PDB file of C-alpha atoms in Angstrom:
ATOM      1  CA  MET V   1     -52.180 -14.816   4.450  1.00 45.00           C
ATOM      2  CA  VAL V   2     -52.644 -10.857   6.138  1.00 43.00           C
ATOM      3  CA  SER V   3     -51.245  -8.124   4.550  1.00 44.00           C
ATOM      4  CA  LEU V   4     -49.677  -5.709   6.751  1.00 45.00           C
ATOM      5  CA  ALA V   5     -48.746  -1.761   5.633  1.00 43.00           C
ATOM      6  CA  ILE V   6     -45.825  -0.630   8.231  1.00 41.00           C
ATOM      7  CA  HIS V   7     -45.307   2.628   8.524  1.00 42.00           C
ATOM      8  CA  VAL V   8     -41.691   3.469  10.094  1.00 40.00           C
ATOM      9  CA  LYS V   9     -40.862   6.240  12.495  1.00 39.00           C
ATOM     10  CA  THR V  10     -37.300   5.547  13.962  1.00 39.00           C
ATOM     11  CA  GLY V  11     -37.493   4.634  17.387  1.00 41.00           C
ATOM     12  CA  ASN V  12     -40.236   4.626  18.539  1.00 41.00           C
ATOM     13  CA  MET V  13     -43.709   2.277  19.423  1.00 42.00           C
ATOM     14  CA  LEU V  14     -46.171   1.950  16.475  1.00 43.00           C
ATOM     15  CA  ARG V  15     -49.648   0.274  17.249  1.00 43.00           C
ATOM     16  CA  CYS V  16     -50.539  -2.206  14.265  1.00 45.00           C
ATOM     17  CA  HIS V  17     -53.915  -0.987  12.086  1.00 43.00           C
ATOM     18  CA  ALA V  18     -54.960  -5.536  11.534  1.00 45.00           C
ATOM     19  CA  PHE V  19     -54.389  -6.075  14.532  1.00 44.00           C
ATOM     20  CA  PRO V  20     -54.566  -2.951  17.953  1.00 47.00           C
ATOM     21  CA  SER V  21     -53.407  -5.294  20.743  1.00 48.00           C
ATOM     22  CA  ILE V  22     -50.602  -6.035  18.604  1.00 46.00           C
ATOM     23  CA  ARG V  23     -47.889  -3.169  19.383  1.00 47.00           C
ATOM     24  CA  LEU V  24     -44.116  -3.476  17.244  1.00 45.00           C
ATOM     25  CA  SER V  25     -41.501  -2.232  18.740  1.00 44.00           C
ATOM     26  CA  TRP V  26     -37.553  -1.038  17.804  1.00 41.00           C
ATOM     27  CA  THR V  27     -34.167   0.490  17.323  1.00 42.00           C
ATOM     28  CA  THR V  28     -33.097   1.050  14.083  1.00 42.00           C
ATOM     29  CA  ASN V  29     -30.241   3.506  12.786  1.00 44.00           C
ATOM     30  CA  LEU V  30     -32.020   4.104   8.815  1.00 44.00           C
ATOM     31  CA  GLN V  31     -28.263   6.432   7.505  1.00 48.00           C
ATOM     32  CA  ALA V  32     -24.597   5.009   7.345  1.00 50.00           C
ATOM     33  CA  PRO V  33     -21.795   6.682   9.824  1.00 59.00           C
ATOM     34  CA  PHE V  34     -19.947   8.867   8.451  1.00 70.00           C
ATOM     35  CA  MET V  35     -16.708   7.572   7.727  1.00 87.00           C
ATOM     36  CA  LYS V  36     -14.418  10.388   7.947  1.00 92.00           C
ATOM     37  CA  TYR V  37     -11.040  10.957   5.642  1.00 95.00           C
ATOM     38  CA  ALA V  38      -7.929  10.339   7.891  1.00 95.00           C
ATOM     39  CA  ILE V  39      -5.349  13.898   7.685  1.00 96.00           C
ATOM     40  CA  GLN V  40      -2.575  14.342   9.102  1.00 96.00           C
ATOM     41  CA  LEU V  41      -0.584  17.021   7.805  1.00 95.00           C
ATOM     42  CA  ASN V  42       1.940  17.146  10.059  1.00 94.00           C
ATOM     43  CA  GLY V  43       3.465  14.607   9.451  1.00 95.00           C
ATOM     44  CA  ILE V  44       3.827  15.229   5.615  1.00 96.00           C
ATOM     45  CA  GLN V  45       5.336  18.506   6.653  1.00 94.00           C
ATOM     46  CA  LYS V  46       7.888  17.686   8.961  1.00 94.00           C
ATOM     47  CA  ARG V  47       9.230  14.480   5.487  1.00 95.00           C
ATOM     48  CA  LEU V  48       8.781  17.464   3.144  1.00 94.00           C
ATOM     49  CA  PRO V  49      12.394  18.624   2.142  1.00 92.00           C
ATOM     50  CA  ALA V  50      14.117  22.322   3.721  1.00 90.00           C
ATOM     51  CA  GLY V  51      12.505  25.946   2.025  1.00 88.00           C
ATOM     52  CA  PHE V  52       9.362  23.607   0.025  1.00 91.00           C
ATOM     53  CA  ARG V  53       6.093  23.690   1.739  1.00 90.00           C
ATOM     54  CA  LEU V  54       2.928  22.146   0.189  1.00 93.00           C
ATOM     55  CA  PRO V  55       0.971  23.956  -2.629  1.00 90.00           C
ATOM     56  CA  ALA V  56      -1.726  26.404  -1.334  1.00 90.00           C
ATOM     57  CA  SER V  57      -4.094  24.141  -2.826  1.00 93.00           C
ATOM     58  CA  PHE V  58      -3.141  20.841  -1.517  1.00 95.00           C
ATOM     59  CA  GLN V  59      -4.569  22.440   1.923  1.00 93.00           C
ATOM     60  CA  GLY V  60      -8.010  23.085  -0.162  1.00 93.00           C
ATOM     61  CA  PHE V  61      -7.738  19.472  -1.094  1.00 95.00           C
ATOM     62  CA  ALA V  62      -7.238  18.288   2.371  1.00 95.00           C
ATOM     63  CA  ASP V  63     -10.119  20.497   3.126  1.00 94.00           C
ATOM     64  CA  ARG V  64     -12.807  19.521   0.989  1.00 94.00           C
ATOM     65  CA  CYS V  65     -11.556  16.037   2.190  1.00 95.00           C
ATOM     66  CA  CYS V  66     -12.561  16.877   5.367  1.00 94.00           C
ATOM     67  CA  GLU V  67     -16.318  18.357   4.556  1.00 93.00           C
ATOM     68  CA  ALA V  68     -16.383  14.340   2.728  1.00 94.00           C
ATOM     69  CA  GLN V  69     -17.067  10.682   3.058  1.00 94.00           C
ATOM     70  CA  ARG V  70     -14.102   8.910   2.778  1.00 93.00           C
ATOM     71  CA  GLY V  71     -14.773   7.105  -0.626  1.00 94.00           C
ATOM     72  CA  ASP V  72     -16.415  10.156  -1.772  1.00 95.00           C
ATOM     73  CA  LEU V  73     -12.927  11.832  -3.533  1.00 95.00           C
ATOM     74  CA  GLY V  74     -11.125   7.548  -3.351  1.00 95.00           C
ATOM     75  CA  TRP V  75     -10.443   5.612  -1.076  1.00 95.00           C
ATOM     76  CA  PHE V  76      -6.578   7.239  -0.191  1.00 96.00           C
ATOM     77  CA  ALA V  77      -5.477   9.157   3.588  1.00 97.00           C
ATOM     78  CA  ILE V  78      -3.881  11.504   4.172  1.00 97.00           C
ATOM     79  CA  LYS V  79      -0.073  11.259   5.788  1.00 96.00           C
ATOM     80  CA  THR V  80       3.257  10.251   5.009  1.00 96.00           C
ATOM     81  CA  GLY V  81       4.257   6.791   5.967  1.00 92.00           C
ATOM     82  CA  PRO V  82       7.284   4.673   4.971  1.00 91.00           C
ATOM     83  CA  THR V  83       9.326   4.514   1.492  1.00 92.00           C
ATOM     84  CA  LYS V  84      11.507   1.542   1.850  1.00 86.00           C
ATOM     85  CA  GLU V  85       9.858  -0.895   2.577  1.00 80.00           C
ATOM     86  CA  LEU V  86       7.848  -0.916  -0.976  1.00 84.00           C
ATOM     87  CA  LEU V  87      11.144   1.170  -2.852  1.00 87.00           C
ATOM     88  CA  GLY V  88      14.056  -1.469  -1.637  1.00 79.00           C
ATOM     89  CA  PHE V  89      16.009   1.319  -0.511  1.00 85.00           C
ATOM     90  CA  ASP V  90      16.216   4.201   1.189  1.00 89.00           C
ATOM     91  CA  PRO V  91      15.159   7.617  -1.314  1.00 93.00           C
ATOM     92  CA  LYS V  92      15.868   9.952   1.857  1.00 90.00           C
ATOM     93  CA  ASP V  93      13.514  13.414   1.467  1.00 91.00           C
ATOM     94  CA  GLN V  94      13.628  12.965  -2.188  1.00 95.00           C
ATOM     95  CA  VAL V  95      10.428  10.132  -2.011  1.00 96.00           C
ATOM     96  CA  VAL V  96       7.682  11.675   0.473  1.00 97.00           C
ATOM     97  CA  PRO V  97       4.650   9.860   0.444  1.00 97.00           C
ATOM     98  CA  ILE V  98       1.443  12.296   0.271  1.00 98.00           C
ATOM     99  CA  LEU V  99      -1.031  10.249   0.486  1.00 97.00           C
ATOM    100  CA  ARG V 100      -1.656   6.060   1.762  1.00 96.00           C
ATOM    101  CA  LEU V 101      -3.949   3.632  -0.358  1.00 94.00           C
ATOM    102  CA  PRO V 102      -5.785   0.916   1.771  1.00 90.00           C
ATOM    103  CA  ASP V 103      -3.321  -1.826  -0.275  1.00 84.00           C
ATOM    104  CA  GLY V 104       0.073  -0.682   1.964  1.00 86.00           C
ATOM    105  CA  GLY V 105       1.082   1.823  -1.110  1.00 91.00           C
ATOM    106  CA  PHE V 106       1.252   5.239  -1.723  1.00 96.00           C
ATOM    107  CA  VAL V 107       1.578   8.377  -3.996  1.00 98.00           C
ATOM    108  CA  ALA V 108       4.497  11.035  -2.744  1.00 98.00           C
ATOM    109  CA  PHE V 109       6.091  14.045  -3.953  1.00 97.00           C
ATOM    110  CA  TRP V 110       8.991  13.185  -6.124  1.00 97.00           C
ATOM    111  CA  PHE V 111      11.606  15.748  -5.705  1.00 95.00           C
ATOM    112  CA  CYS V 112      12.996  15.500  -9.133  1.00 88.00           C
ATOM    113  CA  THR V 113      13.628  19.342  -8.288  1.00 77.00           C
ATOM    114  CA  LYS V 114      12.300  21.019  -5.382  1.00 69.00           C
ATOM    115  CA  ARG V 115      10.124  24.312  -6.425  1.00 76.00           C
ATOM    116  CA  SER V 116       8.333  21.911  -8.106  1.00 87.00           C
ATOM    117  CA  PRO V 117       8.171  17.863  -7.474  1.00 95.00           C
ATOM    118  CA  ALA V 118       6.434  15.225  -9.401  1.00 97.00           C
ATOM    119  CA  LEU V 119       3.871  13.015  -8.536  1.00 97.00           C
ATOM    120  CA  ILE V 120       4.978   8.693  -8.513  1.00 97.00           C
ATOM    121  CA  CYS V 121       2.474   6.304  -6.945  1.00 96.00           C
ATOM    122  CA  CYS V 122       3.955   2.581  -6.024  1.00 93.00           C
ATOM    123  CA  ASP V 123       1.557  -0.187  -4.986  1.00 87.00           C
ATOM    124  CA  SER V 124       1.963  -2.972  -2.425  1.00 79.00           C
ATOM    125  CA  GLU V 125       4.176  -4.688  -4.823  1.00 73.00           C
ATOM    126  CA  GLY V 126       6.492  -2.157  -5.010  1.00 78.00           C
ATOM    127  CA  ALA V 127       5.570  -1.482  -8.512  1.00 84.00           C
ATOM    128  CA  VAL V 128       6.553   2.168  -9.285  1.00 93.00           C
ATOM    129  CA  ASP V 129       5.352   4.455 -11.674  1.00 95.00           C
ATOM    130  CA  VAL V 130       4.877   8.854 -12.329  1.00 97.00           C
ATOM    131  CA  VAL V 131       1.210   9.513 -11.791  1.00 97.00           C
ATOM    132  CA  GLY V 132       1.614  13.562 -12.173  1.00 97.00           C
ATOM    133  CA  ALA V 133       4.426  16.368 -13.680  1.00 96.00           C
ATOM    134  CA  THR V 134       2.787  18.695 -10.546  1.00 95.00           C
ATOM    135  CA  TRP V 135       0.649  18.869  -7.925  1.00 95.00           C
ATOM    136  CA  ALA V 136      -1.707  20.917 -10.096  1.00 94.00           C
ATOM    137  CA  ASP V 137      -1.041  18.124 -12.728  1.00 96.00           C
ATOM    138  CA  PHE V 138      -1.860  15.697 -10.534  1.00 96.00           C
ATOM    139  CA  LEU V 139      -5.438  17.454  -9.336  1.00 95.00           C
ATOM    140  CA  THR V 140      -5.900  17.569 -12.648  1.00 95.00           C
ATOM    141  CA  ARG V 141      -5.977  13.715 -13.012  1.00 96.00           C
ATOM    142  CA  LEU V 142      -7.394  13.062  -9.662  1.00 95.00           C
ATOM    143  CA  SER V 143     -10.384  15.282 -11.272  1.00 94.00           C
ATOM    144  CA  LYS V 144     -11.072  13.255 -14.564  1.00 94.00           C
ATOM    145  CA  ARG V 145     -10.268  10.583 -13.171  1.00 95.00           C
ATOM    146  CA  LYS V 146      -7.842   9.380 -15.009  1.00 95.00           C
ATOM    147  CA  THR V 147      -4.408   9.106 -12.318  1.00 96.00           C
ATOM    148  CA  GLY V 148      -4.373   5.481 -12.864  1.00 95.00           C
ATOM    149  CA  ILE V 149      -4.978   4.396  -9.715  1.00 95.00           C
ATOM    150  CA  PRO V 150      -7.880   2.726  -9.330  1.00 94.00           C
ATOM    151  CA  ASP V 151      -8.641   3.939  -5.600  1.00 94.00           C
ATOM    152  CA  LEU V 152      -8.556   7.252  -6.671  1.00 96.00           C
ATOM    153  CA  ASP V 153     -10.045   7.147 -10.555  1.00 95.00           C
ATOM    154  CA  ASP V 154     -12.955   4.634  -8.558  1.00 93.00           C
ATOM    155  CA  ARG V 155     -14.285   7.525  -6.321  1.00 94.00           C
ATOM    156  CA  GLU V 156     -17.968   7.170  -5.523  1.00 93.00           C
ATOM    157  CA  LEU V 157     -19.104  11.060  -6.046  1.00 93.00           C
ATOM    158  CA  ALA V 158     -18.943  11.891  -9.975  1.00 91.00           C
ATOM    159  CA  LYS V 159     -17.292  15.028  -9.647  1.00 91.00           C
ATOM    160  CA  LEU V 160     -14.982  16.324  -7.723  1.00 89.00           C
ATOM    161  CA  PRO V 161     -15.224  19.288  -5.562  1.00 90.00           C
ATOM    162  CA  SER V 162     -14.341  21.918  -6.796  1.00 89.00           C
ATOM    163  CA  ILE V 163     -10.881  22.766  -5.815  1.00 88.00           C
ATOM    164  CA  ARG V 164      -8.524  25.423  -6.890  1.00 84.00           C
ATOM    165  CA  GLY V 165      -5.489  24.741  -9.177  1.00 80.00           C
ATOM    166  CA  VAL V 166      -7.345  22.413 -10.892  1.00 88.00           C
ATOM    167  CA  GLY V 167      -6.395  22.696 -14.789  1.00 87.00           C
ATOM    168  CA  ARG V 168      -8.351  21.692 -18.220  1.00 88.00           C
ATOM    169  CA  LYS V 169      -5.856  20.002 -19.261  1.00 93.00           C
ATOM    170  CA  LEU V 170      -2.641  17.184 -19.152  1.00 95.00           C
ATOM    171  CA  THR V 171       0.476  17.329 -18.799  1.00 95.00           C
ATOM    172  CA  PRO V 172       2.179  14.533 -21.150  1.00 96.00           C
ATOM    173  CA  LEU V 173       4.443  12.486 -18.639  1.00 97.00           C
ATOM    174  CA  THR V 174       6.579  10.569 -21.443  1.00 96.00           C
ATOM    175  CA  ALA V 175       9.895  12.440 -20.152  1.00 95.00           C
ATOM    176  CA  LYS V 176       9.319  12.662 -16.790  1.00 96.00           C
ATOM    177  CA  ARG V 177       8.379   9.063 -16.847  1.00 96.00           C
ATOM    178  CA  ARG V 178      12.218   8.262 -18.708  1.00 95.00           C
ATOM    179  CA  GLU V 179      13.565  10.598 -15.806  1.00 95.00           C
ATOM    180  CA  PHE V 180      11.992   9.135 -12.775  1.00 96.00           C
ATOM    181  CA  LYS V 181      13.052   5.774 -14.836  1.00 93.00           C
ATOM    182  CA  LYS V 182      16.742   6.261 -15.023  1.00 94.00           C
ATOM    183  CA  TRP V 183      16.691   8.004 -10.934  1.00 94.00           C
ATOM    184  CA  ILE V 184      15.320   4.183  -9.542  1.00 91.00           C
ATOM    185  CA  GLU V 185      18.402   2.486 -11.782  1.00 86.00           C
ATOM    186  CA  GLN V 186      20.294   4.671 -10.230  1.00 88.00           C
ATOM    187  CA  HIS V 187      19.474   3.912  -6.258  1.00 85.00           C
ATOM    188  CA  ALA V 188      17.616   0.986  -6.685  1.00 75.00           C
ATOM    189  CA  PRO V 189      20.281  -1.703  -4.756  1.00 67.00           C
ATOM    190  CA  GLU V 190      22.315  -4.533  -6.639  1.00 63.00           C
ATOM    191  CA  GLN V 191      21.168  -7.344  -7.263  1.00 58.00           C
ATOM    192  CA  PRO V 192      23.135 -10.419  -6.510  1.00 57.00           C
ATOM    193  CA  ASP V 193      24.468 -12.903  -9.243  1.00 55.00           C
ATOM    194  CA  THR V 194      21.689 -15.711  -8.176  1.00 50.00           C
ATOM    195  CA  ASN V 195      22.562 -17.900 -10.817  1.00 54.00           C
ATOM    196  CA  ASP V 196      24.843 -20.130  -8.607  1.00 79.00           C
ATOM    197  CA  THR V 197      24.591 -22.750  -6.140  1.00 88.00           C
ATOM    198  CA  THR V 198      24.061 -20.608  -3.172  1.00 91.00           C
ATOM    199  CA  ALA V 199      21.221 -19.645  -4.194  1.00 90.00           C
ATOM    200  CA  GLU V 200      19.759 -22.335  -5.289  1.00 91.00           C
ATOM    201  CA  GLU V 201      20.653 -24.106  -2.268  1.00 93.00           C
ATOM    202  CA  ILE V 202      19.285 -21.156   0.305  1.00 94.00           C
ATOM    203  CA  ARG V 203      16.210 -21.710  -2.248  1.00 93.00           C
ATOM    204  CA  ALA V 204      16.053 -25.980  -2.208  1.00 93.00           C
ATOM    205  CA  GLU V 205      15.544 -24.966   1.470  1.00 95.00           C
ATOM    206  CA  LEU V 206      13.099 -22.055   1.997  1.00 95.00           C
ATOM    207  CA  VAL V 207      10.834 -24.527   0.201  1.00 92.00           C
ATOM    208  CA  LYS V 208      11.488 -27.264   1.741  1.00 93.00           C
ATOM    209  CA  LEU V 209      10.510 -25.420   4.998  1.00 94.00           C
ATOM    210  CA  MET V 210       7.063 -23.681   4.058  1.00 91.00           C
ATOM    211  CA  SER V 211       6.092 -26.731   2.133  1.00 88.00           C
ATOM    212  CA  ARG V 212       4.588 -27.444   5.346  1.00 85.00           C
ATOM    213  CA  HIS V 213       2.805 -24.564   5.511  1.00 84.00           C
ATOM    214  CA  PHE V 214       0.748 -25.734   2.094  1.00 76.00           C
ATOM    215  CA  ASP V 215      -0.514 -28.649   3.099  1.00 60.00           C
ATOM    216  CA  LYS V 216      -3.140 -28.387   4.695  1.00 53.00           C
ATOM    217  CA  GLY V 217      -6.141 -28.688   2.626  1.00 44.00           C
ATOM    218  CA  ARG V 218      -6.416 -24.739   2.044  1.00 50.00           C
ATOM    219  CA  LEU V 219      -4.516 -23.334  -1.114  1.00 49.00           C
ATOM    220  CA  ARG V 220      -2.159 -19.978   0.519  1.00 57.00           C
ATOM    221  CA  PRO V 221      -1.024 -18.058  -2.617  1.00 70.00           C
ATOM    222  CA  ARG V 222       2.734 -17.462  -0.664  1.00 83.00           C
ATOM    223  CA  ILE V 223       4.068 -17.523   2.800  1.00 90.00           C
ATOM    224  CA  LEU V 224       5.393 -13.502   3.169  1.00 92.00           C
ATOM    225  CA  LEU V 225       8.249 -13.923   6.553  1.00 95.00           C
ATOM    226  CA  PHE V 226       9.116 -10.823   7.740  1.00 94.00           C
ATOM    227  CA  VAL V 227      12.434 -11.416   9.263  1.00 95.00           C
ATOM    228  CA  THR V 228      14.584  -9.091  10.638  1.00 94.00           C
ATOM    229  CA  LEU V 229      18.352 -11.298  11.363  1.00 94.00           C
ATOM    230  CA  THR V 230      20.773  -8.697  12.999  1.00 90.00           C
ATOM    231  CA  SER V 231      24.743  -9.038  14.845  1.00 85.00           C
ATOM    232  CA  ARG V 232      21.673  -8.877  17.651  1.00 88.00           C
ATOM    233  CA  THR V 233      18.026  -9.070  17.100  1.00 92.00           C
ATOM    234  CA  TYR V 234      16.360 -12.098  15.488  1.00 95.00           C
ATOM    235  CA  LYS V 235      13.135 -12.366  15.324  1.00 95.00           C
ATOM    236  CA  VAL V 236      10.440 -14.198  12.353  1.00 96.00           C
ATOM    237  CA  ASP V 237       6.909 -12.755  11.295  1.00 95.00           C
ATOM    238  CA  TRP V 238       4.582 -13.675   8.526  1.00 94.00           C
ATOM    239  CA  ALA V 239       1.251 -12.760   7.218  1.00 87.00           C
ATOM    240  CA  ALA V 240      -1.424 -15.522   9.103  1.00 79.00           C
ATOM    241  CA  TYR V 241      -4.754 -13.087   9.240  1.00 79.00           C
ATOM    242  CA  GLY V 242      -2.737 -10.315  10.482  1.00 84.00           C
ATOM    243  CA  ILE V 243       1.073 -10.026  10.664  1.00 90.00           C
ATOM    244  CA  LYS V 244       2.108 -12.550  13.643  1.00 93.00           C
ATOM    245  CA  PRO V 245       5.066 -14.091  15.810  1.00 95.00           C
ATOM    246  CA  TYR V 246       6.031 -17.236  12.807  1.00 95.00           C
ATOM    247  CA  PRO V 247       5.348 -19.960  15.233  1.00 93.00           C
ATOM    248  CA  ALA V 248       9.064 -21.902  14.641  1.00 92.00           C
ATOM    249  CA  PRO V 249      11.942 -19.202  13.917  1.00 95.00           C
ATOM    250  CA  LYS V 250      14.555 -21.788  15.147  1.00 95.00           C
ATOM    251  CA  ARG V 251      13.643 -23.745  12.261  1.00 95.00           C
ATOM    252  CA  LEU V 252      14.562 -21.399   9.844  1.00 96.00           C
ATOM    253  CA  GLN V 253      17.404 -20.065  11.621  1.00 96.00           C
ATOM    254  CA  PRO V 254      20.189 -21.399   9.724  1.00 96.00           C
ATOM    255  CA  VAL V 255      18.955 -21.154   6.118  1.00 96.00           C
ATOM    256  CA  LEU V 256      17.876 -17.125   7.153  1.00 96.00           C
ATOM    257  CA  GLN V 257      21.952 -17.161   8.237  1.00 95.00           C
ATOM    258  CA  ARG V 258      22.765 -18.457   5.203  1.00 94.00           C
ATOM    259  CA  LEU V 259      21.114 -15.672   3.071  1.00 94.00           C
ATOM    260  CA  VAL V 260      22.352 -12.720   5.428  1.00 92.00           C
ATOM    261  CA  THR V 261      26.148 -14.459   4.354  1.00 91.00           C
ATOM    262  CA  TYR V 262      25.577 -14.811   0.741  1.00 90.00           C
ATOM    263  CA  LEU V 263      23.575 -10.603   0.600  1.00 88.00           C
ATOM    264  CA  GLY V 264      26.472  -9.271   2.876  1.00 85.00           C
ATOM    265  CA  ARG V 265      24.262  -7.257   4.622  1.00 87.00           C
ATOM    266  CA  SER V 266      21.954  -7.418   7.893  1.00 88.00           C
ATOM    267  CA  LEU V 267      18.341  -8.154   7.071  1.00 91.00           C
ATOM    268  CA  LYS V 268      15.892  -5.598   9.180  1.00 88.00           C
ATOM    269  CA  LYS V 269      11.632  -5.890   9.108  1.00 87.00           C
ATOM    270  CA  SER V 270      12.930  -7.374   5.695  1.00 90.00           C
ATOM    271  CA  GLU V 271      10.153  -9.649   3.215  1.00 92.00           C
ATOM    272  CA  VAL V 272      11.577 -13.376   1.779  1.00 94.00           C
ATOM    273  CA  SER V 273       8.382 -14.376   0.148  1.00 92.00           C
ATOM    274  CA  VAL V 274       8.110 -18.394  -0.478  1.00 92.00           C
ATOM    275  CA  ALA V 275       5.811 -19.333  -3.420  1.00 88.00           C
ATOM    276  CA  PRO V 276       4.204 -23.307  -3.842  1.00 85.00           C
ATOM    277  CA  ASP V 277       5.012 -23.197  -7.103  1.00 85.00           C
ATOM    278  CA  GLY V 278       8.991 -22.917  -5.711  1.00 87.00           C
ATOM    279  CA  CYS V 279       9.646 -19.196  -6.052  1.00 89.00           C
ATOM    280  CA  VAL V 280      11.390 -17.839  -3.877  1.00 92.00           C
ATOM    281  CA  TRP V 281      11.639 -13.453  -3.375  1.00 89.00           C
ATOM    282  CA  VAL V 282      13.765 -11.811  -1.373  1.00 91.00           C
ATOM    283  CA  GLU V 283      12.475  -7.858  -0.453  1.00 84.00           C
ATOM    284  CA  ARG V 284      10.904  -7.889  -3.155  1.00 79.00           C
ATOM    285  CA  ASN V 285      13.414  -7.133  -5.882  1.00 76.00           C
ATOM    286  CA  ILE V 286      15.637 -10.858  -5.375  1.00 84.00           C
ATOM    287  CA  CYS V 287      14.799 -13.683  -7.056  1.00 85.00           C
ATOM    288  CA  LEU V 288      16.731 -16.745  -5.472  1.00 88.00           C
ATOM    289  CA  GLY V 289      18.708 -19.781  -7.862  1.00 79.00           C
ATOM    290  CA  ASP V 290      18.312 -19.456 -11.887  1.00 69.00           C
ATOM    291  CA  PRO V 291      16.896 -15.941 -13.409  1.00 64.00           C
ATOM    292  CA  SER V 292      14.944 -18.446 -16.482  1.00 63.00           C
ATOM    293  CA  PHE V 293      12.759 -20.256 -13.115  1.00 63.00           C
ATOM    294  CA  TYR V 294      10.565 -17.332 -12.989  1.00 62.00           C
ATOM    295  CA  LYS V 295       9.770 -16.753 -16.313  1.00 59.00           C
ATOM    296  CA  ARG V 296       7.956 -19.993 -16.670  1.00 55.00           C
TER     297      ARG V 296
END
């Protein structure tokens, strides 16, 4: 057995000292590529209510992100995005996303007051919470890893770089959370009475049509359909290693038309989730069939 000691010098041809006739050559990159944060401030500014400007410390936060590798300060992108799909209603300019999370959720300004908006988080399942009484409070929580958002608190750097506006004490959130819960309840769409025969028939039919997708030797946790059904347009996509057209949309059209009639409104890129246990959710906040069925 021969033990070789080879000294690495990137991109060069080396001669092995033990066997001078053998030459080794390779090209390698020993340093990981620098992955920058996605930053789109213009899109955020355009959606802000009239008369409100981003805090000066927000620009400082964006500057620190420009100097850091993605992940150093947490996993996110500084940009806005849609809100209706996750919240279940259109908040107009009262909710303006400022950070996009990897799962599709967001952190947003909630304009309970125009001068000092609170910060809320909405995850990919539509769960919402207040995560900062003000932008300064949110920055302080970010520095202490106490936002309650895993993608932000599990940052790579132990210490957040110096940002003007970071305080020492956290502002209690109890009152803001109570106020936000009341606001959500006032704006959330009313759920129809789903404990009736029509809803149960629609649920059972959707489960029957989707059941064939659970019987191919691989367990899917649920089927996600994205449905647009209006007087002019009918389209069904589904989550299948990315968002793709559903292969048999005509098969689903009759039951989806019944769903439109039942809800009393059109569907526009509306999510319909069908689980193997028979649960069917529409737009994440409407369960079809007997509500007690979903508490098993």
